[in-house]
Amino acid sequence: MAASRAPVERLSRSIALSRGDIPADLLITNCRLVNVLSGEIHPASVAVADGLIIGFGDYQAREVFDAGGRFLCPGLIDGHIHIESTLLTPPEFARVVAPHGTCAVVCDPHEIANVMGPAGIEYMLTASRDLPLTVYVMMSSCVPATRMETSGAEISATDIRRMLSPDYEHAGRILGLAEVMNFPGVINGDEEMLNKLLAAGDAVIDGHAPLLAGKRLNAYVMAGPGSDHECTRLEEAREKLRAGMHIMIREGSTEQNLADILPLVTPDNAWRFSLVTDDKDPVAIKRQGHMDELVRRAMALGVPPVRAVAMASINTARYFRLQRRGAVAPGYRADLVLVDDLERFTVSEVWLSGKNVRDMDLRCQNLPTPQNTMRVASTCPDIFRIPAKPGRVRVIGIIPGQIVTRSLLLEPRLEGGLAVADPARDLAKLAVIERHHATGNVGLGFVQGLRLEAGAIAGTVSHDSHNLIVAGTNDADMSLAARTLAMVGGGFCVVREGRIMAVVELPVAGLMSAGCLDELEKDLTALGQAYAAISSPVQGREVHPFMALSFLSLAVIPELKLTDQGLVDVEAFDMVELFVPEIS
């Protein structure tokens, strides 16, 4: 009987607090409220108790905070992020982004799921429990993303059904099915892919369909995906919006689509758009911000302030069916961001569930490190040899600021019967080495755009299967780079002339640092300096070399990618040969 009374008593208390019968915990006075529900900015005093907004007006409160005429906004929500791509564990990620006003993120942990399977998702859920911000999870749908690569584990329809069950340990934090990257499988009626969609039931299903159009887009939307964050062109986004998709405008460290897609946003359709980061460099977050930086950029590109804030709060909350999140109104969770200057969006105070972030214990935590996931059959120089064949070679062409690539056909440089790198043409050799099961698989190719003049770079962050990826100008340095990462449990490194110039260790599944951002920043700075020493100066739009490297194996993003099984023509969704014979 007592248990059945508890909800009634809580509701009665909330009503009494809103009536003003009981003093509030906090009253924020003299603020200008950015009201994303009414679409206006208006003077307000906002009362908070028990972690909720209890009302507007002159309330008695145990603490009164004078906002001094500053702007009060709802907490910000990132609707699509891979926390692993920040190289930080969830507690350290939260420690870094909470002061920037992020109150919640919706993450897809498919990076660690590709390495560890369901155990990886459970690691992320456990590590993110009881943080100051809420980490929601979308159940990874494509592990592996394709059958043209080797992942460390698989996620089945049975796994999806089990972890989306209301009886699951972390029920309530898993919102639906994450980005469905295997869009050809969906369109062609692949039974395994359809079973995964059906396993999601009535939950939210995120899409991932770069450049998809026409009847193929119709078929994809018919199958259930309701959003897309892969739009790189205005007309692409327009067609997807017309087909009913929620458009997530992505502005990450490598994928920067904000300026191209924003012209599509109007007062009539703005509620169908959200701002998301997808993949964000941790040092960039520290120096520039997280969702607050996206709001700033949107306003700088002409989006009115209330609309920009809504695209980073209430729009996202509504799409994901997050009840009473993403706005400032009675009954909503008290996630509040006070900014000094609205257009510059300079954050001065943050309250999460009614508690000031300044008063929280946000010290760095060193989490237990899972077992070493590096299982590489060989890293000897011979595995990087490419015997010459007649014809030209397919080359992955990097496009700065994008994760889509070009498929180029270039004349190879030949030495001693081998195709080799050609730094004079910015042509580096590329290898993807399977690192989960020691199969010995090695995919070989070439890449243009990394600007390598000497040495080699390597990483174990390589989407989506996160095999060991190496780019270089010679086989010996590529071998040393691969061997170094196999020994330390994963990460990034730079090698030149047989010398290890810099290493960033990522022992958590080869994806995340076990330590703090300050330590990681020092290592990343050294890595960047080492890369600069073996590469040509930047000309034009900057390339983030290790993030760019990490996407060269993503076999669901056009046009050409490399996996441990070889070159993938993404548009044909099939393997292709490196050498293309001349047609006489």
Coordinates of C-alpha atoms in Angstrom, one line a residue:
M1 CA 0.0 0.0 0.0
A2 CA 2.8 2.4 0.9
A3 CA 4.5 1.8 -2.5
S4 CA 1.2 2.6 -4.3
R5 CA 0.9 5.8 -2.4
A6 CA 4.3 7.1 -3.4
P7 CA 3.4 8.4 -6.9
V8 CA 0.3 10.2 -5.6
E9 CA 2.4 11.8 -2.8
R10 CA 5.0 12.9 -5.3
L11 CA 2.4 14.4 -7.5
S12 CA 0.7 16.1 -4.6
R13 CA 4.0 17.6 -3.5
S14 CA 4.7 18.9 -7.0
I15 CA 1.3 20.6 -7.2
A16 CA 1.8 22.2 -3.8
L17 CA 5.2 23.4 -4.9
S18 CA 3.7 25.0 -8.0
R19 CA 1.0 26.6 -6.0
G20 CA 3.7 28.1 -3.8
D21 CA 2.6 26.3 -0.6
I22 CA 6.2 24.9 -0.2
P23 CA 9.4 26.9 -0.7
A24 CA 11.2 26.1 -3.9
D25 CA 14.8 25.0 -3.9
L26 CA 15.9 27.7 -6.3
L27 CA 14.5 30.9 -7.9
I28 CA 16.3 32.4 -10.9
T29 CA 15.1 36.0 -11.1
N30 CA 15.6 38.8 -13.6
C31 CA 16.2 36.6 -16.6
R32 CA 15.2 36.8 -20.2
L33 CA 13.8 33.4 -21.0
V34 CA 14.4 31.9 -24.4
N35 CA 11.1 30.1 -24.6
V36 CA 11.3 27.4 -27.3
L37 CA 7.6 26.5 -26.7
S38 CA 6.1 29.9 -27.4
G39 CA 8.9 31.0 -29.8
E40 CA 9.7 34.2 -27.9
I41 CA 12.1 35.8 -25.4
H42 CA 10.4 37.2 -22.4
P43 CA 11.2 38.4 -18.9
A44 CA 10.7 35.7 -16.2
S45 CA 11.5 34.3 -12.8
V46 CA 11.9 30.6 -12.9
A47 CA 11.3 28.4 -9.8
V48 CA 13.0 25.0 -9.4
A49 CA 12.4 22.2 -6.9
D50 CA 13.1 18.5 -6.8
G51 CA 15.0 18.8 -10.0
L52 CA 12.0 20.1 -11.9
I53 CA 10.7 23.5 -13.1
I54 CA 7.7 24.2 -10.8
G55 CA 6.6 27.5 -12.4
F56 CA 7.2 31.1 -13.4
G57 CA 6.7 34.0 -10.9
D58 CA 7.6 35.3 -7.5
Y59 CA 8.1 32.2 -5.4
Q60 CA 9.7 31.8 -2.0
A61 CA 12.9 29.8 -2.4
R62 CA 15.8 28.6 -0.3
E63 CA 18.2 30.1 -2.8
V64 CA 17.7 33.1 -5.1
F65 CA 19.9 33.6 -8.1
D66 CA 19.8 37.0 -9.8
A67 CA 20.4 36.5 -13.5
G68 CA 21.1 40.2 -14.0
G69 CA 19.1 40.4 -17.2
R70 CA 20.9 37.6 -18.9
F71 CA 19.3 35.0 -21.2
L72 CA 18.1 31.7 -19.7
C73 CA 17.8 28.7 -22.2
P74 CA 16.9 25.1 -21.9
G75 CA 19.7 22.6 -21.5
L76 CA 21.1 21.4 -24.9
I77 CA 20.7 18.0 -26.3
D78 CA 22.9 16.3 -28.9
G79 CA 20.7 13.9 -30.8
H80 CA 23.4 12.0 -32.6
I81 CA 26.9 11.4 -31.2
H82 CA 29.4 8.6 -30.9
I83 CA 31.0 9.2 -27.5
E84 CA 33.8 6.9 -28.4
S85 CA 34.8 9.3 -31.2
T86 CA 35.7 11.9 -28.6
L87 CA 38.3 9.4 -27.3
L88 CA 36.8 9.9 -23.8
T89 CA 35.0 7.5 -21.5
P90 CA 31.5 8.6 -20.7
P91 CA 32.3 10.1 -17.2
E92 CA 35.1 12.2 -18.7
F93 CA 33.0 13.2 -21.7
A94 CA 30.3 14.4 -19.2
R95 CA 32.8 16.3 -17.2
V96 CA 33.9 18.1 -20.3
V97 CA 30.6 19.0 -21.9
A98 CA 28.3 19.6 -18.9
P99 CA 29.8 23.1 -18.3
H100 CA 28.9 23.9 -21.9
G101 CA 25.2 23.4 -21.2
T102 CA 24.8 19.9 -22.6
C103 CA 22.1 18.2 -20.5
A104 CA 21.6 15.1 -22.5
V105 CA 23.1 13.2 -25.5
V106 CA 21.6 10.4 -27.6
C107 CA 24.5 8.2 -28.5
D108 CA 25.0 5.2 -30.8
P109 CA 27.8 3.1 -29.2
H110 CA 28.4 1.1 -32.4
E111 CA 32.1 1.9 -32.2
I112 CA 32.6 -0.2 -29.1
A113 CA 29.9 -2.6 -30.2
N114 CA 31.9 -3.4 -33.3
V115 CA 34.8 -4.3 -31.1
M116 CA 33.1 -6.0 -28.1
G117 CA 29.5 -6.6 -29.2
P118 CA 26.6 -6.3 -26.6
A119 CA 29.2 -6.3 -23.8
G120 CA 30.6 -3.0 -25.3
I121 CA 27.1 -1.4 -25.2
E122 CA 26.7 -2.5 -21.6
Y123 CA 30.1 -1.1 -20.7
M124 CA 28.9 2.3 -22.1
L125 CA 25.5 2.1 -20.3
T126 CA 27.2 1.2 -17.0
A127 CA 29.9 3.8 -17.3
S128 CA 27.3 6.5 -18.0
R129 CA 24.9 5.7 -15.2
D130 CA 24.3 8.5 -12.6
L131 CA 26.2 11.2 -14.5
P132 CA 25.2 14.9 -14.2
L133 CA 23.9 14.7 -17.8
T134 CA 21.7 12.0 -19.2
V135 CA 23.3 9.6 -21.7
Y136 CA 20.6 7.9 -23.8
V137 CA 21.5 5.1 -26.1
M138 CA 20.2 4.0 -29.4
M139 CA 20.7 0.2 -29.9
S140 CA 23.3 -0.3 -32.6
S141 CA 21.7 -1.7 -35.7
C142 CA 24.6 -2.5 -38.0
V143 CA 27.3 -4.4 -36.3
P144 CA 29.0 -5.1 -38.6
A145 CA 28.0 -2.3 -40.9
T146 CA 28.5 -4.5 -43.9
R147 CA 29.7 -8.0 -44.8
M148 CA 32.6 -6.5 -46.7
E149 CA 34.7 -6.0 -43.5
T150 CA 35.6 -8.0 -40.3
S151 CA 34.3 -6.7 -37.0
G152 CA 35.1 -7.9 -33.5
A153 CA 31.5 -8.9 -32.8
E154 CA 28.0 -8.9 -34.1
I155 CA 24.7 -7.5 -32.9
S156 CA 21.7 -9.7 -33.9
A157 CA 18.0 -9.0 -34.0
T158 CA 17.7 -11.1 -30.8
D159 CA 20.2 -8.8 -29.1
I160 CA 18.2 -5.8 -30.2
R161 CA 14.9 -7.2 -28.9
R162 CA 16.4 -8.2 -25.6
M163 CA 18.1 -4.8 -24.9
L164 CA 15.0 -2.8 -26.0
S165 CA 12.8 -4.9 -23.7
P166 CA 11.1 -3.0 -20.8
D167 CA 12.6 -5.7 -18.5
Y168 CA 16.2 -4.9 -19.5
E169 CA 18.4 -3.6 -16.7
H170 CA 18.9 -0.2 -18.5
A171 CA 15.4 0.1 -19.8
G172 CA 14.4 3.8 -20.2
R173 CA 17.8 4.8 -21.4
I174 CA 17.7 2.8 -24.7
L175 CA 15.4 4.8 -26.9
G176 CA 15.3 2.9 -30.1
L177 CA 17.3 1.6 -33.1
A178 CA 20.4 3.5 -34.0
E179 CA 21.4 4.7 -37.5
V180 CA 20.5 2.0 -40.1
M181 CA 23.6 2.2 -42.2
N182 CA 23.0 -0.8 -44.4
F183 CA 20.5 1.0 -46.5
P184 CA 21.1 -1.3 -49.5
G185 CA 20.1 -4.2 -47.3
V186 CA 17.0 -2.5 -46.3
I187 CA 16.0 -1.5 -49.8
N188 CA 16.7 -4.9 -51.2
G189 CA 14.8 -6.7 -48.4
D190 CA 17.7 -8.4 -46.7
E191 CA 16.0 -10.7 -44.2
E192 CA 18.5 -10.1 -41.4
M193 CA 18.2 -6.3 -41.7
L194 CA 14.4 -6.5 -41.8
N195 CA 14.4 -8.6 -38.7
K196 CA 16.4 -5.9 -36.9
L197 CA 13.9 -3.3 -38.0
L198 CA 11.0 -5.4 -36.7
A199 CA 12.9 -6.0 -33.5
A200 CA 12.7 -2.3 -32.7
G201 CA 8.9 -2.4 -32.6
D202 CA 7.4 1.0 -32.2
A203 CA 10.6 2.6 -31.0
V204 CA 12.4 5.4 -32.8
I205 CA 14.5 4.3 -35.7
D206 CA 17.4 6.5 -36.9
G207 CA 18.4 6.5 -40.5
H208 CA 21.7 6.8 -42.3
A209 CA 21.3 7.2 -46.1
P210 CA 23.9 9.3 -47.8
L211 CA 22.8 10.6 -51.2
L212 CA 19.8 8.3 -51.3
A213 CA 17.0 9.5 -53.5
G214 CA 13.9 8.6 -55.6
K215 CA 12.1 5.3 -55.1
R216 CA 15.1 3.9 -53.2
L217 CA 14.6 6.6 -50.6
N218 CA 10.9 5.9 -50.6
A219 CA 11.5 2.3 -49.8
Y220 CA 14.0 3.1 -47.1
V221 CA 11.6 5.5 -45.3
M222 CA 8.8 2.9 -45.7
A223 CA 10.9 0.5 -43.8
G224 CA 10.9 2.7 -40.7
P225 CA 14.0 5.0 -40.4
G226 CA 12.7 8.4 -39.4
S227 CA 15.8 10.6 -39.4
D228 CA 18.9 11.3 -41.4
H229 CA 22.2 13.0 -40.4
E230 CA 24.1 12.3 -43.6
C231 CA 22.8 15.1 -45.8
T232 CA 25.6 17.0 -47.4
R233 CA 23.6 18.8 -50.2
L234 CA 20.7 21.1 -49.9
E235 CA 18.5 19.2 -52.4
E236 CA 19.3 15.9 -50.8
A237 CA 18.0 17.3 -47.5
R238 CA 15.0 18.8 -49.1
E239 CA 13.9 15.5 -50.7
K240 CA 14.4 13.7 -47.4
L241 CA 12.4 16.4 -45.5
R242 CA 9.6 16.0 -48.0
A243 CA 9.6 12.3 -47.4
G244 CA 9.0 12.9 -43.7
M245 CA 12.4 12.4 -42.3
H246 CA 13.7 14.5 -39.3
I247 CA 16.8 16.2 -40.6
M248 CA 19.8 16.2 -38.2
I249 CA 22.2 18.8 -39.4
R250 CA 25.6 17.6 -38.6
E251 CA 28.5 19.8 -37.7
G252 CA 31.3 17.7 -36.3
S253 CA 35.1 17.9 -36.6
T254 CA 35.3 16.2 -40.0
E255 CA 31.7 16.3 -41.1
Q256 CA 30.6 19.9 -41.5
N257 CA 27.3 20.3 -43.2
L258 CA 25.7 23.2 -41.3
A259 CA 26.3 26.0 -43.9
D260 CA 25.1 23.8 -46.7
I261 CA 21.8 22.6 -45.1
L262 CA 20.7 25.6 -43.1
P263 CA 19.1 27.5 -46.0
L264 CA 16.5 24.8 -46.1
V265 CA 15.2 25.8 -42.6
T266 CA 12.2 28.1 -42.5
P267 CA 9.8 29.2 -39.7
D268 CA 7.3 26.6 -41.1
N269 CA 9.6 23.6 -41.0
A270 CA 12.2 24.4 -38.4
W271 CA 10.7 21.9 -35.9
R272 CA 11.8 19.1 -38.2
F273 CA 15.5 19.9 -37.8
S274 CA 18.0 19.2 -35.0
L275 CA 21.7 20.1 -34.6
V276 CA 24.0 17.2 -33.9
T277 CA 27.8 16.6 -33.7
D278 CA 28.1 12.9 -34.7
D279 CA 31.9 12.8 -34.2
K280 CA 33.7 15.5 -32.3
D281 CA 37.4 16.0 -31.5
P282 CA 37.9 16.2 -27.7
V283 CA 40.3 19.1 -27.9
A284 CA 37.9 21.0 -30.1
I285 CA 35.2 20.5 -27.4
K286 CA 37.5 21.8 -24.7
R287 CA 38.5 24.9 -26.7
Q288 CA 35.3 25.7 -28.7
G289 CA 32.5 23.9 -26.9
H290 CA 30.0 21.2 -27.7
M291 CA 26.3 21.9 -28.6
D292 CA 26.8 25.6 -27.5
E293 CA 29.3 25.9 -30.4
L294 CA 26.7 24.6 -32.8
V295 CA 24.1 27.1 -31.6
R296 CA 26.7 29.9 -32.0
R297 CA 27.5 28.7 -35.6
A298 CA 23.9 28.5 -36.5
M299 CA 23.2 32.0 -35.3
A300 CA 26.3 33.3 -37.1
L301 CA 24.8 31.9 -40.3
G302 CA 21.6 33.8 -39.8
V303 CA 19.3 31.5 -37.8
P304 CA 17.3 33.5 -35.3
P305 CA 18.3 32.8 -31.7
V306 CA 15.1 31.1 -30.5
R307 CA 15.1 28.8 -33.5
A308 CA 18.8 27.9 -33.1
V309 CA 18.2 27.0 -29.4
A310 CA 15.1 25.0 -30.3
M311 CA 17.1 23.0 -32.9
A312 CA 19.5 22.0 -30.0
S313 CA 16.8 21.3 -27.4
I314 CA 13.1 20.8 -27.8
N315 CA 13.2 19.6 -31.5
T316 CA 15.5 16.8 -30.5
A317 CA 13.5 15.9 -27.4
R318 CA 10.3 15.7 -29.4
Y319 CA 11.8 13.5 -32.1
F320 CA 13.1 11.0 -29.5
R321 CA 9.9 11.2 -27.4
L322 CA 11.7 12.5 -24.4
Q323 CA 8.8 13.7 -22.2
R324 CA 9.3 17.0 -20.5
R325 CA 12.9 17.5 -21.7
G326 CA 14.2 20.3 -23.9
A327 CA 12.3 23.3 -22.7
V328 CA 11.7 25.6 -19.6
A329 CA 8.2 25.2 -18.4
P330 CA 6.3 23.7 -15.4
G331 CA 7.0 20.0 -15.1
Y332 CA 10.0 19.9 -17.3
R333 CA 13.4 18.7 -15.9
A334 CA 15.3 21.7 -14.6
D335 CA 18.1 21.7 -17.2
L336 CA 19.0 25.4 -17.6
V337 CA 21.7 27.3 -19.4
L338 CA 22.4 31.0 -18.6
V339 CA 24.2 32.9 -21.3
D340 CA 25.7 36.4 -21.0
D341 CA 25.3 37.3 -24.7
L342 CA 22.7 35.4 -26.7
E343 CA 24.3 35.7 -30.2
R344 CA 27.8 34.8 -28.9
F345 CA 26.1 32.2 -26.7
T346 CA 28.7 32.6 -23.9
V347 CA 27.7 30.2 -21.2
S348 CA 28.0 31.5 -17.6
E349 CA 25.9 29.1 -15.5
V350 CA 24.5 25.7 -16.0
W351 CA 22.0 23.8 -13.9
L352 CA 21.4 20.1 -14.5
S353 CA 18.3 18.7 -12.8
G354 CA 18.3 21.8 -10.7
K355 CA 21.9 21.6 -9.5
N356 CA 24.5 24.1 -10.5
V357 CA 27.4 22.4 -12.3
R358 CA 29.8 24.5 -10.4
D359 CA 28.7 22.7 -7.2
M360 CA 29.1 19.2 -8.7
D361 CA 32.1 16.9 -8.2
L362 CA 33.3 16.8 -11.7
R363 CA 36.8 15.4 -11.1
C364 CA 38.3 13.1 -13.6
Q365 CA 37.7 9.4 -13.0
N366 CA 40.0 6.6 -14.2
L367 CA 37.7 3.7 -15.1
P368 CA 38.8 0.1 -15.1
T369 CA 40.2 -0.8 -18.6
P370 CA 38.7 -3.7 -20.4
Q371 CA 41.1 -6.4 -21.7
N372 CA 43.4 -5.7 -24.6
T373 CA 41.3 -6.1 -27.8
M374 CA 44.3 -6.1 -30.2
R375 CA 44.7 -9.5 -31.9
V376 CA 46.9 -8.9 -35.0
A377 CA 48.3 -11.8 -37.0
S378 CA 51.3 -10.0 -38.5
T379 CA 52.7 -6.5 -38.9
C380 CA 55.8 -7.4 -40.9
P381 CA 56.7 -5.1 -43.8
D382 CA 55.9 -7.8 -46.4
I383 CA 52.2 -7.5 -45.7
F384 CA 52.2 -4.0 -47.2
R385 CA 53.7 -5.0 -50.6
I386 CA 51.5 -4.3 -53.6
P387 CA 52.7 -6.2 -56.7
A388 CA 52.2 -4.1 -59.9
K389 CA 49.6 -5.0 -62.5
P390 CA 48.7 -3.4 -65.8
G391 CA 46.5 -0.3 -65.7
R392 CA 45.8 2.5 -63.3
V393 CA 44.9 2.2 -59.7
R394 CA 41.8 3.2 -57.8
V395 CA 42.6 5.9 -55.2
I396 CA 40.5 7.2 -52.3
G397 CA 40.4 11.0 -52.7
I398 CA 39.8 12.8 -49.4
I399 CA 37.4 15.8 -49.5
P400 CA 38.3 18.2 -46.7
G401 CA 35.4 18.8 -44.3
Q402 CA 33.5 15.7 -45.5
I403 CA 33.5 11.9 -44.8
V404 CA 32.4 11.2 -48.4
T405 CA 35.4 10.6 -50.6
R406 CA 36.1 10.6 -54.3
S407 CA 37.0 7.5 -56.4
L408 CA 40.0 8.5 -58.5
L409 CA 41.9 6.6 -61.2
L410 CA 45.6 7.5 -61.2
E411 CA 48.8 6.1 -62.8
P412 CA 50.7 4.2 -60.1
R413 CA 54.3 4.9 -59.3
L414 CA 56.2 1.6 -59.8
E415 CA 59.5 0.5 -58.3
G416 CA 61.0 -3.0 -58.6
G417 CA 57.7 -4.5 -59.8
L418 CA 55.8 -3.0 -56.9
A419 CA 53.2 -0.1 -56.7
V420 CA 54.5 2.3 -54.1
A421 CA 53.6 5.6 -52.5
D422 CA 54.3 8.9 -54.4
P423 CA 54.5 11.8 -52.0
A424 CA 55.1 14.3 -54.8
R425 CA 51.5 13.6 -55.9
D426 CA 50.2 13.4 -52.3
L427 CA 49.7 9.7 -52.9
A428 CA 50.1 7.5 -49.8
K429 CA 49.8 3.8 -49.4
L430 CA 46.9 2.7 -47.3
A431 CA 46.4 -0.6 -45.4
V432 CA 43.6 -1.9 -43.2
I433 CA 44.7 -4.8 -41.0
E434 CA 42.1 -7.0 -39.2
R435 CA 42.8 -6.7 -35.5
H436 CA 40.0 -8.6 -33.7
H437 CA 40.5 -12.3 -34.6
A438 CA 44.1 -12.5 -36.0
T439 CA 42.7 -13.6 -39.4
G440 CA 45.6 -12.1 -41.3
N441 CA 43.3 -10.1 -43.5
V442 CA 45.0 -7.0 -45.0
G443 CA 43.3 -4.6 -47.4
L444 CA 45.7 -2.5 -49.5
G445 CA 45.2 0.6 -51.5
F446 CA 46.1 4.3 -52.0
V447 CA 44.8 7.6 -50.6
Q448 CA 45.3 11.1 -51.8
G449 CA 44.8 14.1 -49.4
L450 CA 46.7 13.2 -46.2
R451 CA 49.7 15.3 -47.4
L452 CA 52.3 12.8 -46.1
E453 CA 55.8 13.6 -47.3
A454 CA 57.6 10.9 -45.2
G455 CA 56.9 8.2 -42.6
A456 CA 53.6 6.7 -41.6
I457 CA 50.6 7.3 -39.4
A458 CA 48.3 4.7 -37.9
G459 CA 45.2 4.3 -35.8
T460 CA 42.8 1.8 -34.4
V461 CA 39.9 4.2 -34.6
S462 CA 38.7 3.2 -38.1
H463 CA 34.9 3.2 -38.7
D464 CA 33.0 1.1 -38.4
S465 CA 34.8 -2.2 -37.6
H466 CA 37.8 -0.4 -36.1
N467 CA 40.5 -2.4 -37.6
L468 CA 44.1 -1.2 -37.6
I469 CA 44.4 1.4 -40.4
V470 CA 47.8 2.6 -41.6
A471 CA 48.8 5.2 -44.2
G472 CA 52.4 5.8 -45.2
T473 CA 55.2 6.5 -47.7
N474 CA 57.1 3.3 -47.1
D475 CA 56.5 -0.2 -45.9
A476 CA 59.1 -0.2 -43.0
D477 CA 57.5 2.8 -41.3
M478 CA 54.0 1.4 -41.8
S479 CA 55.1 -1.8 -40.2
L480 CA 56.5 -0.1 -37.2
A481 CA 53.4 2.0 -36.8
A482 CA 51.2 -1.1 -36.9
R483 CA 53.4 -3.0 -34.5
T484 CA 53.5 -0.2 -32.0
L485 CA 49.7 0.1 -31.7
A486 CA 49.3 -3.7 -31.5
M487 CA 51.6 -3.6 -28.5
V488 CA 50.0 -0.7 -26.6
G489 CA 46.4 -1.9 -27.0
G490 CA 45.4 0.6 -29.7
G491 CA 45.5 4.3 -30.3
F492 CA 47.3 6.6 -32.8
C493 CA 50.9 6.9 -33.7
V494 CA 53.3 8.7 -36.1
V495 CA 56.6 7.1 -37.3
R496 CA 59.4 8.4 -39.4
E497 CA 62.6 6.7 -40.6
G498 CA 62.3 3.9 -38.1
R499 CA 61.6 6.1 -35.2
I500 CA 58.4 6.4 -33.2
M501 CA 57.7 10.1 -33.0
A502 CA 54.4 10.1 -31.1
V503 CA 51.9 7.7 -29.6
V504 CA 48.4 8.2 -28.1
E505 CA 47.3 5.2 -26.2
L506 CA 43.6 4.3 -26.3
P507 CA 43.4 1.1 -24.2
V508 CA 39.6 1.1 -23.8
A509 CA 38.7 -1.2 -26.8
G510 CA 41.4 0.7 -28.8
L511 CA 39.0 3.6 -29.0
M512 CA 39.1 5.6 -25.7
S513 CA 41.6 6.9 -23.3
A514 CA 41.5 5.6 -19.8
G515 CA 42.6 9.0 -18.4
C516 CA 41.6 12.6 -18.4
L517 CA 41.3 15.1 -21.2
D518 CA 44.2 17.2 -20.0
E519 CA 46.5 14.3 -20.3
L520 CA 45.0 13.2 -23.6
E521 CA 45.3 16.8 -25.0
K522 CA 49.1 16.8 -24.3
D523 CA 49.4 13.5 -26.2
L524 CA 47.3 14.7 -29.1
T525 CA 49.3 17.9 -29.3
A526 CA 52.5 15.9 -29.6
L527 CA 50.8 13.7 -32.2
G528 CA 49.8 16.7 -34.2
Q529 CA 53.3 18.1 -34.0
A530 CA 54.7 14.8 -35.2
Y531 CA 52.2 14.7 -38.1
A532 CA 53.2 18.2 -39.1
A533 CA 56.8 17.2 -39.2
I534 CA 56.1 14.5 -41.9
S535 CA 53.4 16.3 -43.9
S536 CA 53.1 19.3 -46.2
P537 CA 51.6 22.6 -44.9
V538 CA 47.8 23.0 -45.0
Q539 CA 46.5 24.6 -48.1
G540 CA 42.8 25.5 -48.2
R541 CA 40.3 23.8 -45.8
E542 CA 42.0 22.0 -43.0
V543 CA 42.1 18.2 -42.8
H544 CA 42.0 16.6 -39.4
P545 CA 44.4 13.8 -40.4
F546 CA 43.6 11.1 -37.8
M547 CA 39.9 11.7 -38.0
A548 CA 40.0 11.7 -41.8
L549 CA 42.1 8.5 -41.6
S550 CA 39.4 6.9 -39.4
F551 CA 36.7 7.3 -42.0
L552 CA 38.7 5.9 -45.0
S553 CA 37.4 2.4 -44.0
L554 CA 33.7 3.4 -43.6
A555 CA 32.2 1.2 -46.3
V556 CA 28.7 2.8 -46.1
I557 CA 29.8 6.3 -47.2
P558 CA 30.5 6.9 -50.9
E559 CA 32.4 6.7 -53.0
L560 CA 35.5 4.5 -52.4
K561 CA 36.6 3.0 -49.1
L562 CA 39.1 0.3 -47.9
T563 CA 38.4 -2.5 -45.4
D564 CA 40.4 -5.5 -44.3
Q565 CA 38.8 -7.4 -47.2
G566 CA 39.8 -4.9 -49.9
L567 CA 38.4 -1.9 -51.8
V568 CA 34.7 -1.1 -51.6
D569 CA 32.8 0.8 -54.3
V570 CA 30.1 2.1 -51.9
E571 CA 27.7 3.1 -54.6
A572 CA 27.8 -0.3 -56.2
F573 CA 28.0 -1.8 -52.6
D574 CA 30.5 -4.3 -53.8
M575 CA 34.2 -5.1 -53.7
V576 CA 36.4 -3.9 -56.6
E577 CA 39.9 -4.5 -57.7
L578 CA 42.7 -2.0 -57.0
F579 CA 44.1 -2.1 -60.6
V580 CA 41.8 -1.1 -63.5
P581 CA 43.2 -2.4 -66.8
E582 CA 43.3 0.1 -69.7
I583 CA 40.6 -0.6 -72.3
S584 CA 42.2 -0.8 -75.8

